[in-house]
Short mmCIF file of C-alpha atoms in Angstrom, two decimals:
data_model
loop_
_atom_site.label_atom_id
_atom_site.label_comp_id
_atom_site.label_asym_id
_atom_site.label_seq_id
_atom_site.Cartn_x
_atom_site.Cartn_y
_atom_site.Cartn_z
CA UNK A 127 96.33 106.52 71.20
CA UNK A 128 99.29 104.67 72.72
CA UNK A 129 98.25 101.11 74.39
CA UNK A 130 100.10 99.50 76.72
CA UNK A 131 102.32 96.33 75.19
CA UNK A 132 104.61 94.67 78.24
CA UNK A 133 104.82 94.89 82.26
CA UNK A 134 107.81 93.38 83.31
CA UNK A 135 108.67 93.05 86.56
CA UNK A 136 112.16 92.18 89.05
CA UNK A 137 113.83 92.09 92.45
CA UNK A 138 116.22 94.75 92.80
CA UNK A 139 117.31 95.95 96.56
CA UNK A 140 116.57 98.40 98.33
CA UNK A 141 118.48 101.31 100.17
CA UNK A 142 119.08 98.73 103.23
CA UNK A 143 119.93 95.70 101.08
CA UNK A 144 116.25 94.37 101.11
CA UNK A 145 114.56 92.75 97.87
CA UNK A 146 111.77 95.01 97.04
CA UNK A 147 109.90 95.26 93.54
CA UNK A 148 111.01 97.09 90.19
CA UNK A 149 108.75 97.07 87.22
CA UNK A 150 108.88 98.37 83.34
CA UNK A 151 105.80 99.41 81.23
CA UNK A 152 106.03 99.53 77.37
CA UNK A 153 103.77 100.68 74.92
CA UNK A 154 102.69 100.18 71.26
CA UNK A 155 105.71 103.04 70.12
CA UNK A 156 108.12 102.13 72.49
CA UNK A 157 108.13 104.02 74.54
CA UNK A 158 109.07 102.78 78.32
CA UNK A 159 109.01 103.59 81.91
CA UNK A 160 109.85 102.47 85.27
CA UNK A 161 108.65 102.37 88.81
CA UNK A 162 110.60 101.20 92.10
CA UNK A 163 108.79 100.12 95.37
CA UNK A 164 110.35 101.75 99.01
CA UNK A 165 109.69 99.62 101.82
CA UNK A 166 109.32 100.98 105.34
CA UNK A 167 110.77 99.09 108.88
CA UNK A 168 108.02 101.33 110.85
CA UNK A 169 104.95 100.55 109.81
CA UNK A 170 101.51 100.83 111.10
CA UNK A 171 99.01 98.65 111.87
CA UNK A 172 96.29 99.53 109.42
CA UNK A 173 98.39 100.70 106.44
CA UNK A 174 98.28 98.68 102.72
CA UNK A 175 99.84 95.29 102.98
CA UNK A 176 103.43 94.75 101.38
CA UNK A 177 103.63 91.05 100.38
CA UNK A 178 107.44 89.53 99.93
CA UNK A 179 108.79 91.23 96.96
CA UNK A 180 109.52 87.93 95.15
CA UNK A 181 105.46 87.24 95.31
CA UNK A 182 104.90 90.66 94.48
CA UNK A 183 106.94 89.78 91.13
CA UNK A 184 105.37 86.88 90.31
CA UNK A 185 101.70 88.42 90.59
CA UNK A 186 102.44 91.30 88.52
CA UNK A 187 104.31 89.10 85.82
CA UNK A 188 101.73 86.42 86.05
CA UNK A 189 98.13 88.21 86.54
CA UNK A 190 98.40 91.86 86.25
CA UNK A 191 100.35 91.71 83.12
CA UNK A 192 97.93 89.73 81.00
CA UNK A 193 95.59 91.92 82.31
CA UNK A 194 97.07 94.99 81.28
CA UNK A 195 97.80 94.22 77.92
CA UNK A 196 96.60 95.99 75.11
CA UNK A 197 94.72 98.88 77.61
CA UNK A 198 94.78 102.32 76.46
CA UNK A 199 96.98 105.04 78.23
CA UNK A 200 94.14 107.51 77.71
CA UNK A 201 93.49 107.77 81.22
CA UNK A 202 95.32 108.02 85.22
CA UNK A 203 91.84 107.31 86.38
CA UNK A 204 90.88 104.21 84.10
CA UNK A 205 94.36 102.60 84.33
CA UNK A 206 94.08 102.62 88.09
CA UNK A 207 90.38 101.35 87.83
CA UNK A 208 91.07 98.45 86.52
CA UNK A 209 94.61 98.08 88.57
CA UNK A 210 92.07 98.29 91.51
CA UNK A 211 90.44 95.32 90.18
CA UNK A 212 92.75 93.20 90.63
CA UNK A 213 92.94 93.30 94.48
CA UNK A 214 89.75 95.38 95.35
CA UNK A 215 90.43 94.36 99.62
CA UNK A 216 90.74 98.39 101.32
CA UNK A 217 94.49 96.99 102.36
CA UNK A 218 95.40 95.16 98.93
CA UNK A 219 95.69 91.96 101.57
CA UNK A 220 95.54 89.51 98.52
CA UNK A 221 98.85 90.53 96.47
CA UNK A 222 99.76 93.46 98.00
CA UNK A 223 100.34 96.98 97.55
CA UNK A 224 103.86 96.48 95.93
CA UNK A 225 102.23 94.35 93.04
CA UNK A 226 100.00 97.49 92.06
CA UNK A 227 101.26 100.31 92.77
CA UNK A 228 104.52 100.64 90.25
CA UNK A 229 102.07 99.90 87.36
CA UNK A 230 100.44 102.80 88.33
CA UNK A 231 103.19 105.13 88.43
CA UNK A 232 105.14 103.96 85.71
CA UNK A 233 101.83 104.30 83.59
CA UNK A 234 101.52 107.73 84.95
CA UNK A 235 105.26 108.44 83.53
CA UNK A 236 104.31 107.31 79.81
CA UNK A 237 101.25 109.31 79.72
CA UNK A 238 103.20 112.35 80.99
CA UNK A 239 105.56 111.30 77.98
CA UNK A 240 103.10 111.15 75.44
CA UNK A 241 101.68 114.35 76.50
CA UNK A 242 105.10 115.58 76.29
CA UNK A 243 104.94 117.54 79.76
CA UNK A 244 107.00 116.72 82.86
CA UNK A 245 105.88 114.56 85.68
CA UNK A 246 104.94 117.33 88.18
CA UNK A 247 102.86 118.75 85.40
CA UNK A 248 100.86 115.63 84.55
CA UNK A 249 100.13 115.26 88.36
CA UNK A 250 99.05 118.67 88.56
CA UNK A 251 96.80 118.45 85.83
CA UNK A 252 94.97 115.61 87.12
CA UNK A 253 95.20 116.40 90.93
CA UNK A 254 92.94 118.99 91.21
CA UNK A 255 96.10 120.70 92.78
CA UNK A 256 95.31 124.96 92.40
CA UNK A 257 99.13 124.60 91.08
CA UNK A 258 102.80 123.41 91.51
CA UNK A 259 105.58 124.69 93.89
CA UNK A 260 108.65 123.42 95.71
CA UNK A 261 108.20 122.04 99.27
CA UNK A 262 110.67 123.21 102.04
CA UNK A 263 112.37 119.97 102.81
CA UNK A 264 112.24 118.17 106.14
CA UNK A 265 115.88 116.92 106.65
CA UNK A 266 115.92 113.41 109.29
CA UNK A 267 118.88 114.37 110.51
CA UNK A 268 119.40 111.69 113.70
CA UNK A 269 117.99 108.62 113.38
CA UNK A 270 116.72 106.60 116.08
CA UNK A 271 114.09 103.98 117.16
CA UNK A 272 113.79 101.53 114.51
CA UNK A 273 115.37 103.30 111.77
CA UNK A 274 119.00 102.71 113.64
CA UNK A 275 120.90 100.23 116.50
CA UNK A 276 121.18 102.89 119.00
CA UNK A 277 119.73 104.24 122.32
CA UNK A 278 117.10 106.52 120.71
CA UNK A 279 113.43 106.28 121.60
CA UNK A 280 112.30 109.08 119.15
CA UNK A 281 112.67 108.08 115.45
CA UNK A 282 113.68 110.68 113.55
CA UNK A 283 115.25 114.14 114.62
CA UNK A 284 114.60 116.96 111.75
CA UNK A 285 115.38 120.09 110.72
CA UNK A 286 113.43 121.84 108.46
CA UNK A 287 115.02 125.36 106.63
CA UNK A 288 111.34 127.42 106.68
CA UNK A 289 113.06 130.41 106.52
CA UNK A 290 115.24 130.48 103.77
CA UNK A 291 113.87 131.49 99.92
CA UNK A 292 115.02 128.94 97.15
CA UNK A 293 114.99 125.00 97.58
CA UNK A 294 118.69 125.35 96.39
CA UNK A 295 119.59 127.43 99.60
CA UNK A 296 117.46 125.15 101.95
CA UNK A 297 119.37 122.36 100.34
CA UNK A 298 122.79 123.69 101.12
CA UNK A 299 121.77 124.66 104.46
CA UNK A 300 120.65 121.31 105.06
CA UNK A 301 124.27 119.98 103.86
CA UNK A 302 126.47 122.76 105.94
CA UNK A 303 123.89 121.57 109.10
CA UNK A 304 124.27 118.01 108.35
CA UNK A 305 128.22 118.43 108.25
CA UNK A 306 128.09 120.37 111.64
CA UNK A 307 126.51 117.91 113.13
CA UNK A 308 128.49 115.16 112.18
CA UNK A 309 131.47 117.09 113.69
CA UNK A 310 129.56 117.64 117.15
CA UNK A 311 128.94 114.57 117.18
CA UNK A 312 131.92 113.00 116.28
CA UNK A 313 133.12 115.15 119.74
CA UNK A 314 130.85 113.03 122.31
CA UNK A 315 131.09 110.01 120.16
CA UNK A 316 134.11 109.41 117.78
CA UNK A 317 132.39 106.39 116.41
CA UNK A 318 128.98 108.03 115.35
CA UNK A 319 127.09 105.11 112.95
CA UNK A 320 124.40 106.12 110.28
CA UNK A 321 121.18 104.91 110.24
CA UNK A 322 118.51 102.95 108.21
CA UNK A 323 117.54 106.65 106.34
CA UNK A 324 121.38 108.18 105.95
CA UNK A 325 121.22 110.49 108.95
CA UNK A 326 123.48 109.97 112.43
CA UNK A 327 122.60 106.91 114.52
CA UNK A 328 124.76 108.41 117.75
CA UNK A 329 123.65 106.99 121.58
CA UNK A 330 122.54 110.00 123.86
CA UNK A 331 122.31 110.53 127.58
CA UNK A 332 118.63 111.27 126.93
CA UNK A 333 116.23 112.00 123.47
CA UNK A 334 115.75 115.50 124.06
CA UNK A 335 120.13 115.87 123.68
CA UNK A 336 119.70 115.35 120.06
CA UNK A 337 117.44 118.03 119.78
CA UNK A 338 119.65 120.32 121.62
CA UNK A 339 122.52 119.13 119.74
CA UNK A 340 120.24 120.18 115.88
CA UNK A 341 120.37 123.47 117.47
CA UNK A 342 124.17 123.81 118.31
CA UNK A 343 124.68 122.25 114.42
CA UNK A 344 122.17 125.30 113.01
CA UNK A 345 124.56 127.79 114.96
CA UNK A 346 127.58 126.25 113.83
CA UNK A 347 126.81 126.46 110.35
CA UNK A 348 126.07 130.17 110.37
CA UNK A 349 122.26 130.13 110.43
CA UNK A 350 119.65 131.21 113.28
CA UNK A 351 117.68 128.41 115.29
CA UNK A 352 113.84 129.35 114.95
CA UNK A 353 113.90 131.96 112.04
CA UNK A 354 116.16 130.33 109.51
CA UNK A 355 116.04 126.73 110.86
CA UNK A 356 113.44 125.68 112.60
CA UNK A 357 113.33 121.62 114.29
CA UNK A 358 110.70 118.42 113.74
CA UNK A 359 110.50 115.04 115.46
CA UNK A 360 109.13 111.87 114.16
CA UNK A 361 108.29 110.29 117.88
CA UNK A 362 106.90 106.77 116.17
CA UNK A 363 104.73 106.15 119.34
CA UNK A 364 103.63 102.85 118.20
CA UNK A 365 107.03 101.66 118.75
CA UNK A 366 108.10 103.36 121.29
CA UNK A 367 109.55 101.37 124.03
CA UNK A 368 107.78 101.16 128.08
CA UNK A 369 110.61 102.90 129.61
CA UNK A 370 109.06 106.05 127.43
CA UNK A 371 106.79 108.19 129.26
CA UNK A 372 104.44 109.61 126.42
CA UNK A 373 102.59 112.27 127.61
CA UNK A 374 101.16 115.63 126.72
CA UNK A 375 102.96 117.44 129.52
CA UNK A 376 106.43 115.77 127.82
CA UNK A 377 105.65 116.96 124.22
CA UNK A 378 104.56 120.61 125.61
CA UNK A 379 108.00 120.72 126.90
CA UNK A 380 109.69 120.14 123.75
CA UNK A 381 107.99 122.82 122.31
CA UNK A 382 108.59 125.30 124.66
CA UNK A 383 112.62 124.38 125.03
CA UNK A 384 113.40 124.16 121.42
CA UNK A 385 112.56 125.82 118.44
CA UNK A 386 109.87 122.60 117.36
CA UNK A 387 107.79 123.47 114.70
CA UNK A 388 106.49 119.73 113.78
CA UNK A 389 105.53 116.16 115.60
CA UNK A 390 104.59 113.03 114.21
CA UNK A 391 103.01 110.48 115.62
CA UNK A 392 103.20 111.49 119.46
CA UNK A 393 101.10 109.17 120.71
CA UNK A 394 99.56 105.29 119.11
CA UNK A 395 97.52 105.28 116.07
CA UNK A 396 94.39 104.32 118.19
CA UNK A 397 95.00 107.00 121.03
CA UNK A 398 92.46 109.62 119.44
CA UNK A 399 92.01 111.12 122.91
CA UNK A 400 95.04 112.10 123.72
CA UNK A 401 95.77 113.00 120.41
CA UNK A 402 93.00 115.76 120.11
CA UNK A 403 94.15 116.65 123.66
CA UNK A 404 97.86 117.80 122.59
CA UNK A 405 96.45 119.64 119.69
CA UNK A 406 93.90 121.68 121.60
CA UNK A 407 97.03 122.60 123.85
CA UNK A 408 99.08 123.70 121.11
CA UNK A 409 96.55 125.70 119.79
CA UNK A 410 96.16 127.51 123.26
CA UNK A 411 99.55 127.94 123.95
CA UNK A 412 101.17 129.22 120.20
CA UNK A 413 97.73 129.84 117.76
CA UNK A 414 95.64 127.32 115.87
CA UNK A 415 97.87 125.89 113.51
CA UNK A 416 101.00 127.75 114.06
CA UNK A 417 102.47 124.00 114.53
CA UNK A 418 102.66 121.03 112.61
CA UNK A 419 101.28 118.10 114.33
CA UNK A 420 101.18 115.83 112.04
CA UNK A 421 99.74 111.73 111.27
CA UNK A 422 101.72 109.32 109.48
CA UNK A 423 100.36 105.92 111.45
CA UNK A 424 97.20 107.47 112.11
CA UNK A 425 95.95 108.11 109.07
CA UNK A 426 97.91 105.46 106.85
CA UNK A 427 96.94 107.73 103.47
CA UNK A 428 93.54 106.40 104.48
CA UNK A 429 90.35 108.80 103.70
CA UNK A 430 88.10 106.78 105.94
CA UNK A 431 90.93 107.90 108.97
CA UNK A 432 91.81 111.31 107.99
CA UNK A 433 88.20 112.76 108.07
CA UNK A 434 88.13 111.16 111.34
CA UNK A 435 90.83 112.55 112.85
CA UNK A 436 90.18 115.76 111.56
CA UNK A 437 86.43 115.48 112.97
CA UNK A 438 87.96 114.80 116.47
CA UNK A 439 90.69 117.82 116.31
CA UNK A 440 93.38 115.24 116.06
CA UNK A 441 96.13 117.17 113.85
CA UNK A 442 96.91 119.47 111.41
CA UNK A 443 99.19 117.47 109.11
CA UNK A 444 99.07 114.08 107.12
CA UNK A 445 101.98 112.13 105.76
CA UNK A 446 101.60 111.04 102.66
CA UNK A 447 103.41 107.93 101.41
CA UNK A 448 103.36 106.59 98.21
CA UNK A 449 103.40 102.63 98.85
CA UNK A 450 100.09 103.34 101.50
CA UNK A 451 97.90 103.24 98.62
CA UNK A 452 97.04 101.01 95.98
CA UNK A 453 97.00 103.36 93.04
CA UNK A 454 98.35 107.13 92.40
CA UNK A 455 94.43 107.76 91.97
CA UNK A 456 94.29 106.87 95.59
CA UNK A 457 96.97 108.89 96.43
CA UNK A 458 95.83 111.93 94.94
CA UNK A 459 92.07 111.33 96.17
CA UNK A 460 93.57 111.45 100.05
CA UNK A 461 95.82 114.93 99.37
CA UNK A 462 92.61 116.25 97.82
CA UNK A 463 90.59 115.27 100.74
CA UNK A 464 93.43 116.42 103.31
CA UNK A 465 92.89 120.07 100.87
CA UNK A 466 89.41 119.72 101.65
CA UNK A 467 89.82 120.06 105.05
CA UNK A 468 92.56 122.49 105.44
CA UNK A 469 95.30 119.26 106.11
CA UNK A 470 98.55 119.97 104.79
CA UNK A 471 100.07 117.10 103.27
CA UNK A 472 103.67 116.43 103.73
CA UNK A 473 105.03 113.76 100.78
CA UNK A 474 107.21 110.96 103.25
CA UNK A 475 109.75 108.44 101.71
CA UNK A 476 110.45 105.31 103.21
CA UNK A 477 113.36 103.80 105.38
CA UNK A 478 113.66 101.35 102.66
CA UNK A 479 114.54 103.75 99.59
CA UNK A 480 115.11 103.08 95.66
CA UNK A 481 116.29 105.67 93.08
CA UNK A 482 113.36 106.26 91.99
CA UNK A 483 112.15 110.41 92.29
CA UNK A 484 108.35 109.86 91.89
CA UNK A 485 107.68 111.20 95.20
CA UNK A 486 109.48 114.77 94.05
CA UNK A 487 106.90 115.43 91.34
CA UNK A 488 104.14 114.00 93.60
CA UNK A 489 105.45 116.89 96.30
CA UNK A 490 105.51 119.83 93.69
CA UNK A 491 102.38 118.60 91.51
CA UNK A 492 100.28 118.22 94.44
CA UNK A 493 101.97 121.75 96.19
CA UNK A 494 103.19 119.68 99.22
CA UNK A 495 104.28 122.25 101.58
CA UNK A 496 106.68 119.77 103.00
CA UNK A 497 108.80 116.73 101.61
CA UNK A 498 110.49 113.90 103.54
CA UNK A 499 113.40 112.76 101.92
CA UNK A 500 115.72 112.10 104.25
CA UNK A 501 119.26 114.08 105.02
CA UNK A 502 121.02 115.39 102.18
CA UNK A 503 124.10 113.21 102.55
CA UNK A 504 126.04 112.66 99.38
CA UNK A 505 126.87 108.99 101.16
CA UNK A 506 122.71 108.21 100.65
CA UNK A 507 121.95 108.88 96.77
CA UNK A 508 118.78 106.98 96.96
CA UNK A 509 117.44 110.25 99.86
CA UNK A 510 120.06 112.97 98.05
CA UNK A 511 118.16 111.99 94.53
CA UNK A 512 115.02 113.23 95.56
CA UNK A 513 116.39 116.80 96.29
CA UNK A 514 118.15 117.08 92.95
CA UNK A 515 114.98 116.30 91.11
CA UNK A 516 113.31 119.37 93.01
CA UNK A 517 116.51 121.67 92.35
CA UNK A 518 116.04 120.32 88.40
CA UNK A 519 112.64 121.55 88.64
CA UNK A 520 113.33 124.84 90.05
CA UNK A 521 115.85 125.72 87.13
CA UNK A 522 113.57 124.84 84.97
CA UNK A 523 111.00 126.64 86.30
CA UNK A 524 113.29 129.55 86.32
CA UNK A 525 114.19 129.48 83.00
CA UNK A 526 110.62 129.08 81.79
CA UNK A 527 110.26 132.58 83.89
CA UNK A 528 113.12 134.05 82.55
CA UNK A 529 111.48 133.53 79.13
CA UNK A 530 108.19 135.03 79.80
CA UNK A 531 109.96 138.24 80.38
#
């Protein structure tokens, strides 16, 4: 059985130029892998503490290394036990979330290697996931609030290609809507910037135009708004600014004058009320679940929250982000509690993004039935990365069909 003989760790930067945390795990053969920490600019209140990446370094080069020496990689669940150890506060408040995690993942990537099965396979095998398949992506097309310097209250502005078959097709829709877009925009605003997670960072009359203007893009690419394409919006209410009027009423209008399929975070992690309120309506107005409202900073990847809000009626949906948990144990224990309770999970990246494509396998090991990844813009390789993983994965899965015939 293969032991674990180095963790290394380094500052490398991020997708926005920000130090965040790299690490390398090495066993007894050889054999080596590597994990890279995002880092999010919208973050809420009760998720896992990131500590500065240079003291996330030094712990895991200093303390968890000598502690990890010599362990056996017969295990996800005893590596992360004794990862857990080293910072056993619910928020990893001590060294942080960033000095555990990567250990973690890269571990998980040499026992997938040793077992000489892909990533998404490992995952699934330990998951308790029924199986693997490809998540329709969830392309932040406009970027506002504090992913981007513009006039945008609402944070991200997404469409999401439900109606198409292969990830490969949803992909290149995504680019031909992306490109539209960009030329739409580039017609109100010849000086559209980009923002923090690759998608356009243009300044709107209001926050509903850039919803109106996803649906000219889906037409001008050659698809159908609300059967091909359908639209999401990450509102961010914890940072939303006074001047915006949150309200049920506001959100039941977006619903009902564009194709919306998904909202996150409508209202403040602590506003349960209103919360369970907007659900209840949406389940009047279209059929229970027949939208997506979904809970990145109210549930935080935390159990304790997500049974909670699922108690109270709050949503339908969790986000599920790698760096809000301490371990991939953790991670896995919160998408198998979200199955529990008939949550889908939908696997979120970061604003602050690395190369690294764990979150793909995570997505199609756990059968996410939605990934986050950003806009597939050839200018952002650290979001575009994550989508050629998936397409990877589907031609191997369709060769590995192809054979069985």
């Amino acid at each position: 059985m293969a032991i674990i003989s180095s963790v290394a760790a380094r500052v490398i930067s991020d997708s926005r130029g920000q130090s965040t945390v790299e690490l390398t795990v090495t066993d007894d053969a050889g054999n080596l892998a590597t994990a890279s920490m995002p880092s999010g600019s919208s973050i809420g209140k009760y998720e896992a503490v990131m500590v500065d990446a240079e003291a996330a370094v030094n712990s895991i080069n200093t303390v968890i290394a000598p502690g990890m020496l010599r362990v056996p990689l017969d295990s996800q669940a005893n590596i992360d036990t004794r990862l857990q150890a080293f910072d056993p506060t619910p928020n990893r408040e001590h060294i942080g979330v960033n000095s555990i995690l990567g250990v973690s993942l890269a571990a998980a990537r040499l026992m997938s290697q040793g077992m000489k099965i892909p990533l998404y396979h490992y995952i699934q095998s330990i998951s308790g996931s029924p199986g693997f398949s490809l998540p329709t992506p969830m392309f932040n097309l406009i970027n506002g609030g504090k992913h981007a310097n513009n006039n945008l209250d609402f944070q991200e502005y997404m469409i999401m290609p439900t109606g198409l078959k292969t990830f490969h097709e949803k992909v290149e829709a995504g680019k031909k809507i992306f490109y539209a877009l960009g030329s739409i925009l580039h017609e109100v605003d010849s000086e559209v910037a980009i923002g923090y997670e690759g998608g356009y960072a243009p300044n709107l009359n209001t926050n509903e135009e850039g919803l109106g203007f996803l649906v000219q893009a889906i037409k001008a690419a050659g698809y159908v708004a609300g059967s091909d394409v359908v639209l999401g919006a990450d509102i961010a209410a914890s940072a939303l600014p006074s001047t915006y009027s949150a309200t049920v009423e506001n959100y039941e209008s977006l619903f009902e004058n564009f194709p919306l399929y998904s909202l996150e975070d409508p209202f403040p992690e602590d506003d349960w009320e209103h919360w369970s309120e907007l659900k209840k309506k949406l389940d009047t107005n279209t059929g229970a679940n027949s939208r997506l409202l979904v809970g990145d900073d109210l549930f935080v990847g935390s159990q304790e929250r997500l049974e909670k809000g699922m108690q109270q009626g709050a949503a339908n949906a969790i986000l599920i982000k790698i760096n809000q948990a301490g371990t991939l144990t953790e991670i896995l224990n919160c998408v198998n509690q979200a199955r529990q309770l008939n949550c889908w999970h939908i696997v979120s990246h970061r604003s602050g993004e690395t190369l690294d494509t764990f979150m793909s396998d995570l997505a199609i090991g756990t059968a996410a039935p939605f990934i986050k990844a950003g806009p597939p813009n050839d200018q952002a390789p650290e979001r575009i990365v994550k989508y050629e993983r998936i397409i990877e994965v589907e031609e191997e899965l369709n060769v590995a069909a192809a054979n069985k015939v």
